[in-house]
């Protein structure tokens, strides 16, 4: 059944608008080339799973990530943790890979006069670079990064900040779309937003609520509103 369009839809970034695994694979290929004279890996294909493991889907503790790269990669000239951190933050954003249909979906929602925004956890420089590389700001009325505002999902304050930026005081006509039940959707649920779970990246944990909608890709939002 076709639903009435909401006033606004807010999105998570990683694994919602980006394909995190493909992005990290692209990053691993860049890493292989840029550190070629310093590591002893013979094939890019052997490095990719190491980088993916170090990333931990974006949820590995940062200090553990840098130490892991030192430990798991055979080095001739081992970089410092500071070098690895700076390289990660500088290069991962430009390696971002969009989910299938990203721009077609955002464009259709914009044409339908739905206000759009992004709320993402992470370092300000990296997350902003990712959004810039994907060229998604053209569709967005707000882009909030936890590293800038000092509040992380699922704290309801960051969702309230987004509502204020798009000129709303109530959350009941706002949808939130994200892949992580605990960090993306829980705070949105607490505030009264309609929740959309992008499955395939995190298991749903029993936190006393279920998503209002479940999709495999954000393009599946369009048929819900009769836009495709």
mmCIF file of C-alpha atoms in Angstrom:
data_model
loop_
_atom_site.group_PDB
_atom_site.id
_atom_site.type_symbol
_atom_site.label_atom_id
_atom_site.label_comp_id
_atom_site.label_asym_id
_atom_site.label_seq_id
_atom_site.Cartn_x
_atom_site.Cartn_y
_atom_site.Cartn_z
ATOM 1 C CA UNK A 1 0.000 0.000 0.000
ATOM 2 C CA UNK A 2 1.362 3.415 -0.952
ATOM 3 C CA UNK A 3 1.982 5.679 2.034
ATOM 4 C CA UNK A 4 1.796 9.421 2.407
ATOM 5 C CA UNK A 5 5.253 10.943 2.096
ATOM 6 C CA UNK A 6 6.885 12.094 5.346
ATOM 7 C CA UNK A 7 8.017 15.667 5.815
ATOM 8 C CA UNK A 8 11.643 14.571 6.214
ATOM 9 C CA UNK A 9 13.921 11.546 5.980
ATOM 10 C CA UNK A 10 17.225 11.426 7.857
ATOM 11 C CA UNK A 11 19.950 8.950 6.924
ATOM 12 C CA UNK A 12 22.923 7.292 8.531
ATOM 13 C CA UNK A 13 26.033 7.410 6.304
ATOM 14 C CA UNK A 14 28.166 4.235 6.427
ATOM 15 C CA UNK A 15 26.408 1.099 5.160
ATOM 16 C CA UNK A 16 23.327 3.201 4.432
ATOM 17 C CA UNK A 17 24.504 5.661 1.788
ATOM 18 C CA UNK A 18 27.922 4.039 1.372
ATOM 19 C CA UNK A 19 28.942 0.450 0.772
ATOM 20 C CA UNK A 20 31.411 0.253 3.647
ATOM 21 C CA UNK A 21 32.959 -3.058 2.639
ATOM 22 C CA UNK A 22 33.532 -1.951 -0.952
ATOM 23 C CA UNK A 23 34.914 1.365 0.288
ATOM 24 C CA UNK A 24 37.421 -0.343 2.563
ATOM 25 C CA UNK A 25 38.424 -2.693 -0.261
ATOM 26 C CA UNK A 26 39.109 0.338 -2.456
ATOM 27 C CA UNK A 27 41.090 1.863 0.409
ATOM 28 C CA UNK A 28 43.123 -1.362 0.767
ATOM 29 C CA UNK A 29 44.148 -1.154 -2.880
ATOM 30 C CA UNK A 30 45.291 2.437 -2.390
ATOM 31 C CA UNK A 31 47.086 1.432 0.812
ATOM 32 C CA UNK A 32 48.906 -1.384 -0.989
ATOM 33 C CA UNK A 33 50.240 1.017 -3.622
ATOM 34 C CA UNK A 34 51.150 3.883 -1.303
ATOM 35 C CA UNK A 35 53.046 1.669 1.174
ATOM 36 C CA UNK A 36 54.493 -0.641 -1.503
ATOM 37 C CA UNK A 37 58.143 0.029 -0.658
ATOM 38 C CA UNK A 38 57.506 -0.441 3.064
ATOM 39 C CA UNK A 39 55.467 -3.652 3.290
ATOM 40 C CA UNK A 40 56.188 -7.198 2.154
ATOM 41 C CA UNK A 41 52.766 -8.163 0.798
ATOM 42 C CA UNK A 42 53.079 -9.812 -2.596
ATOM 43 C CA UNK A 43 49.443 -9.489 -3.661
ATOM 44 C CA UNK A 44 46.742 -6.899 -3.102
ATOM 45 C CA UNK A 45 44.300 -9.765 -2.581
ATOM 46 C CA UNK A 46 46.225 -10.831 0.531
ATOM 47 C CA UNK A 47 46.076 -7.343 2.014
ATOM 48 C CA UNK A 48 42.341 -6.712 1.545
ATOM 49 C CA UNK A 49 41.134 -9.130 4.292
ATOM 50 C CA UNK A 50 43.707 -7.688 6.710
ATOM 51 C CA UNK A 51 42.420 -4.155 6.136
ATOM 52 C CA UNK A 52 38.813 -5.336 6.396
ATOM 53 C CA UNK A 53 39.599 -7.070 9.682
ATOM 54 C CA UNK A 54 41.326 -3.973 11.020
ATOM 55 C CA UNK A 55 38.302 -1.872 10.070
ATOM 56 C CA UNK A 56 35.891 -4.162 11.874
ATOM 57 C CA UNK A 57 33.012 -2.795 9.852
ATOM 58 C CA UNK A 58 33.796 0.655 11.194
ATOM 59 C CA UNK A 59 33.371 -0.373 14.831
ATOM 60 C CA UNK A 60 36.844 -1.493 15.897
ATOM 61 C CA UNK A 61 38.447 0.682 18.579
ATOM 62 C CA UNK A 62 40.721 3.138 16.799
ATOM 63 C CA UNK A 63 43.899 2.441 18.792
ATOM 64 C CA UNK A 64 43.343 -1.269 18.223
ATOM 65 C CA UNK A 65 42.956 -0.623 14.490
ATOM 66 C CA UNK A 66 46.307 1.091 14.118
ATOM 67 C CA UNK A 67 48.120 -1.480 16.274
ATOM 68 C CA UNK A 68 46.473 -4.230 14.265
ATOM 69 C CA UNK A 69 47.770 -2.819 10.999
ATOM 70 C CA UNK A 70 51.252 -2.776 12.503
ATOM 71 C CA UNK A 71 50.915 -6.357 13.746
ATOM 72 C CA UNK A 72 49.090 -8.107 10.913
ATOM 73 C CA UNK A 73 50.970 -6.660 7.939
ATOM 74 C CA UNK A 74 54.558 -7.879 7.334
ATOM 75 C CA UNK A 75 56.608 -4.693 7.250
ATOM 76 C CA UNK A 76 60.102 -3.872 6.102
ATOM 77 C CA UNK A 77 59.720 -0.339 7.438
ATOM 78 C CA UNK A 78 56.841 -0.221 9.912
ATOM 79 C CA UNK A 79 54.807 3.009 10.036
ATOM 80 C CA UNK A 80 53.998 4.548 13.396
ATOM 81 C CA UNK A 81 50.447 4.427 14.689
ATOM 82 C CA UNK A 82 50.229 8.170 14.032
ATOM 83 C CA UNK A 83 51.189 7.640 10.383
ATOM 84 C CA UNK A 84 48.599 4.923 9.970
ATOM 85 C CA UNK A 85 45.902 6.987 11.678
ATOM 86 C CA UNK A 86 46.594 10.046 9.549
ATOM 87 C CA UNK A 87 46.694 7.993 6.361
ATOM 88 C CA UNK A 88 43.373 6.308 7.221
ATOM 89 C CA UNK A 89 41.627 9.599 7.897
ATOM 90 C CA UNK A 90 43.091 11.219 4.793
ATOM 91 C CA UNK A 91 42.456 8.447 2.273
ATOM 92 C CA UNK A 92 39.329 6.533 3.317
ATOM 93 C CA UNK A 93 36.886 9.319 2.409
ATOM 94 C CA UNK A 94 38.006 9.567 -1.239
ATOM 95 C CA UNK A 95 37.711 5.764 -1.482
ATOM 96 C CA UNK A 96 33.992 5.855 -0.590
ATOM 97 C CA UNK A 97 31.766 3.655 -2.756
ATOM 98 C CA UNK A 98 28.104 4.604 -3.004
ATOM 99 C CA UNK A 99 25.315 2.090 -2.510
ATOM 100 C CA UNK A 100 23.495 1.101 -5.686
ATOM 101 C CA UNK A 101 21.053 3.754 -6.837
ATOM 102 C CA UNK A 102 22.216 6.371 -4.353
ATOM 103 C CA UNK A 103 21.815 9.495 -6.477
ATOM 104 C CA UNK A 104 18.684 8.315 -8.279
ATOM 105 C CA UNK A 105 17.032 7.667 -4.925
ATOM 106 C CA UNK A 106 18.055 10.930 -3.286
ATOM 107 C CA UNK A 107 17.104 12.887 -6.389
ATOM 108 C CA UNK A 108 13.640 11.296 -6.509
ATOM 109 C CA UNK A 109 13.025 12.026 -2.828
ATOM 110 C CA UNK A 110 14.152 15.617 -3.312
ATOM 111 C CA UNK A 111 11.899 16.106 -6.343
ATOM 112 C CA UNK A 112 9.043 14.782 -4.181
ATOM 113 C CA UNK A 113 9.713 17.701 -1.775
ATOM 114 C CA UNK A 114 10.894 15.491 1.081
ATOM 115 C CA UNK A 115 13.465 17.224 3.275
ATOM 116 C CA UNK A 116 16.624 15.115 3.606
ATOM 117 C CA UNK A 117 19.495 15.018 6.083
ATOM 118 C CA UNK A 118 22.373 12.916 7.389
ATOM 119 C CA UNK A 119 23.340 12.102 10.970
ATOM 120 C CA UNK A 120 26.591 10.171 11.236
ATOM 121 C CA UNK A 121 28.963 9.155 13.990
ATOM 122 C CA UNK A 122 32.684 9.498 13.359
ATOM 123 C CA UNK A 123 35.595 11.911 12.991
ATOM 124 C CA UNK A 124 34.579 15.215 11.418
ATOM 125 C CA UNK A 125 37.252 15.276 8.702
ATOM 126 C CA UNK A 126 36.679 11.707 7.531
ATOM 127 C CA UNK A 127 32.883 11.817 7.514
ATOM 128 C CA UNK A 128 32.772 15.210 5.810
ATOM 129 C CA UNK A 129 35.238 14.012 3.171
ATOM 130 C CA UNK A 130 33.067 10.947 2.556
ATOM 131 C CA UNK A 131 29.966 13.083 2.021
ATOM 132 C CA UNK A 132 31.876 15.445 -0.254
ATOM 133 C CA UNK A 133 33.319 12.605 -2.332
ATOM 134 C CA UNK A 134 29.866 11.035 -2.731
ATOM 135 C CA UNK A 135 28.490 14.471 -3.695
ATOM 136 C CA UNK A 136 25.404 14.034 -1.511
ATOM 137 C CA UNK A 137 25.303 17.455 0.142
ATOM 138 C CA UNK A 138 23.364 18.805 -2.846
ATOM 139 C CA UNK A 139 20.340 16.854 -1.608
ATOM 140 C CA UNK A 140 20.715 17.539 2.109
ATOM 141 C CA UNK A 141 19.193 20.235 4.312
ATOM 142 C CA UNK A 142 21.379 19.169 7.234
ATOM 143 C CA UNK A 143 24.499 17.070 7.746
ATOM 144 C CA UNK A 144 25.442 16.391 11.361
ATOM 145 C CA UNK A 145 28.699 14.642 12.274
ATOM 146 C CA UNK A 146 29.232 13.547 15.873
ATOM 147 C CA UNK A 147 32.876 14.594 15.739
ATOM 148 C CA UNK A 148 31.745 18.155 15.075
ATOM 149 C CA UNK A 149 28.737 18.503 17.374
ATOM 150 C CA UNK A 150 30.146 16.471 20.283
ATOM 151 C CA UNK A 151 27.151 14.133 20.586
ATOM 152 C CA UNK A 152 26.869 10.601 19.167
ATOM 153 C CA UNK A 153 23.913 8.479 18.126
ATOM 154 C CA UNK A 154 21.885 7.084 19.822
ATOM 155 C CA UNK A 155 21.822 10.142 22.128
ATOM 156 C CA UNK A 156 18.537 11.869 21.280
ATOM 157 C CA UNK A 157 20.266 15.249 21.348
ATOM 158 C CA UNK A 158 21.854 14.724 17.955
ATOM 159 C CA UNK A 159 18.479 13.849 16.411
ATOM 160 C CA UNK A 160 16.972 16.928 18.049
ATOM 161 C CA UNK A 161 19.788 19.027 16.555
ATOM 162 C CA UNK A 162 18.872 17.698 13.125
ATOM 163 C CA UNK A 163 15.208 18.510 13.643
ATOM 164 C CA UNK A 164 16.137 22.054 14.631
ATOM 165 C CA UNK A 165 18.304 22.452 11.513
ATOM 166 C CA UNK A 166 15.474 21.419 9.205
ATOM 167 C CA UNK A 167 12.977 23.601 11.055
ATOM 168 C CA UNK A 168 10.884 20.952 12.791
ATOM 169 C CA UNK A 169 9.918 20.664 16.443
ATOM 170 C CA UNK A 170 8.213 17.251 16.286
ATOM 171 C CA UNK A 171 9.626 13.913 15.144
ATOM 172 C CA UNK A 172 6.392 12.122 14.315
ATOM 173 C CA UNK A 173 6.543 12.967 10.580
ATOM 174 C CA UNK A 174 10.246 12.161 10.221
ATOM 175 C CA UNK A 175 11.780 8.859 9.116
ATOM 176 C CA UNK A 176 15.248 7.679 10.063
ATOM 177 C CA UNK A 177 17.111 5.151 7.890
ATOM 178 C CA UNK A 178 20.141 3.258 9.178
ATOM 179 C CA UNK A 179 21.857 -0.116 9.319
ATOM 180 C CA UNK A 180 22.722 -0.408 13.014
ATOM 181 C CA UNK A 181 19.792 -1.030 15.368
ATOM 182 C CA UNK A 182 21.698 0.120 18.456
ATOM 183 C CA UNK A 183 23.452 3.252 17.220
ATOM 184 C CA UNK A 184 21.183 4.403 14.390
ATOM 185 C CA UNK A 185 17.612 3.428 15.105
ATOM 186 C CA UNK A 186 17.323 3.293 18.884
ATOM 187 C CA UNK A 187 17.642 7.041 19.407
ATOM 188 C CA UNK A 188 15.283 7.728 16.519
ATOM 189 C CA UNK A 189 12.755 5.350 18.084
ATOM 190 C CA UNK A 190 13.081 7.028 21.478
ATOM 191 C CA UNK A 191 12.284 10.365 19.852
ATOM 192 C CA UNK A 192 9.258 9.008 17.991
ATOM 193 C CA UNK A 193 10.592 8.821 14.425
ATOM 194 C CA UNK A 194 9.542 6.129 11.971
ATOM 195 C CA UNK A 195 12.494 3.734 11.757
ATOM 196 C CA UNK A 196 13.802 2.001 8.623
ATOM 197 C CA UNK A 197 16.397 -0.723 9.066
ATOM 198 C CA UNK A 198 18.870 -1.411 6.248
ATOM 199 C CA UNK A 199 19.519 -5.057 7.004
ATOM 200 C CA UNK A 200 22.530 -7.159 6.083
ATOM 201 C CA UNK A 201 25.189 -5.498 8.239
ATOM 202 C CA UNK A 202 24.112 -5.946 11.867
ATOM 203 C CA UNK A 203 21.829 -8.407 13.586
ATOM 204 C CA UNK A 204 18.692 -6.978 15.127
ATOM 205 C CA UNK A 205 18.986 -7.083 18.901
ATOM 206 C CA UNK A 206 15.935 -7.218 21.138
ATOM 207 C CA UNK A 207 15.823 -3.696 22.550
ATOM 208 C CA UNK A 208 12.079 -3.739 23.058
ATOM 209 C CA UNK A 209 11.185 -2.404 19.613
ATOM 210 C CA UNK A 210 11.185 -3.479 16.009
ATOM 211 C CA UNK A 211 11.799 -1.360 12.896
ATOM 212 C CA UNK A 212 8.738 0.061 11.201
ATOM 213 C CA UNK A 213 10.209 -0.935 7.827
ATOM 214 C CA UNK A 214 13.062 -3.158 6.680
ATOM 215 C CA UNK A 215 14.913 -2.701 3.388
ATOM 216 C CA UNK A 216 18.045 -4.071 1.738
ATOM 217 C CA UNK A 217 18.871 -0.799 -0.036
ATOM 218 C CA UNK A 218 17.610 2.772 0.252
ATOM 219 C CA UNK A 219 16.186 2.533 -3.282
ATOM 220 C CA UNK A 220 13.419 0.419 -1.748
ATOM 221 C CA UNK A 221 12.064 3.570 -0.116
ATOM 222 C CA UNK A 222 10.761 4.844 -3.449
ATOM 223 C CA UNK A 223 8.016 2.214 -4.026
ATOM 224 C CA UNK A 224 6.763 2.790 -0.473
ATOM 225 C CA UNK A 225 5.800 6.332 -1.515
ATOM 226 C CA UNK A 226 4.796 5.472 -5.071
ATOM 227 C CA UNK A 227 7.864 7.201 -6.510
ATOM 228 C CA UNK A 228 9.016 4.387 -8.787
#
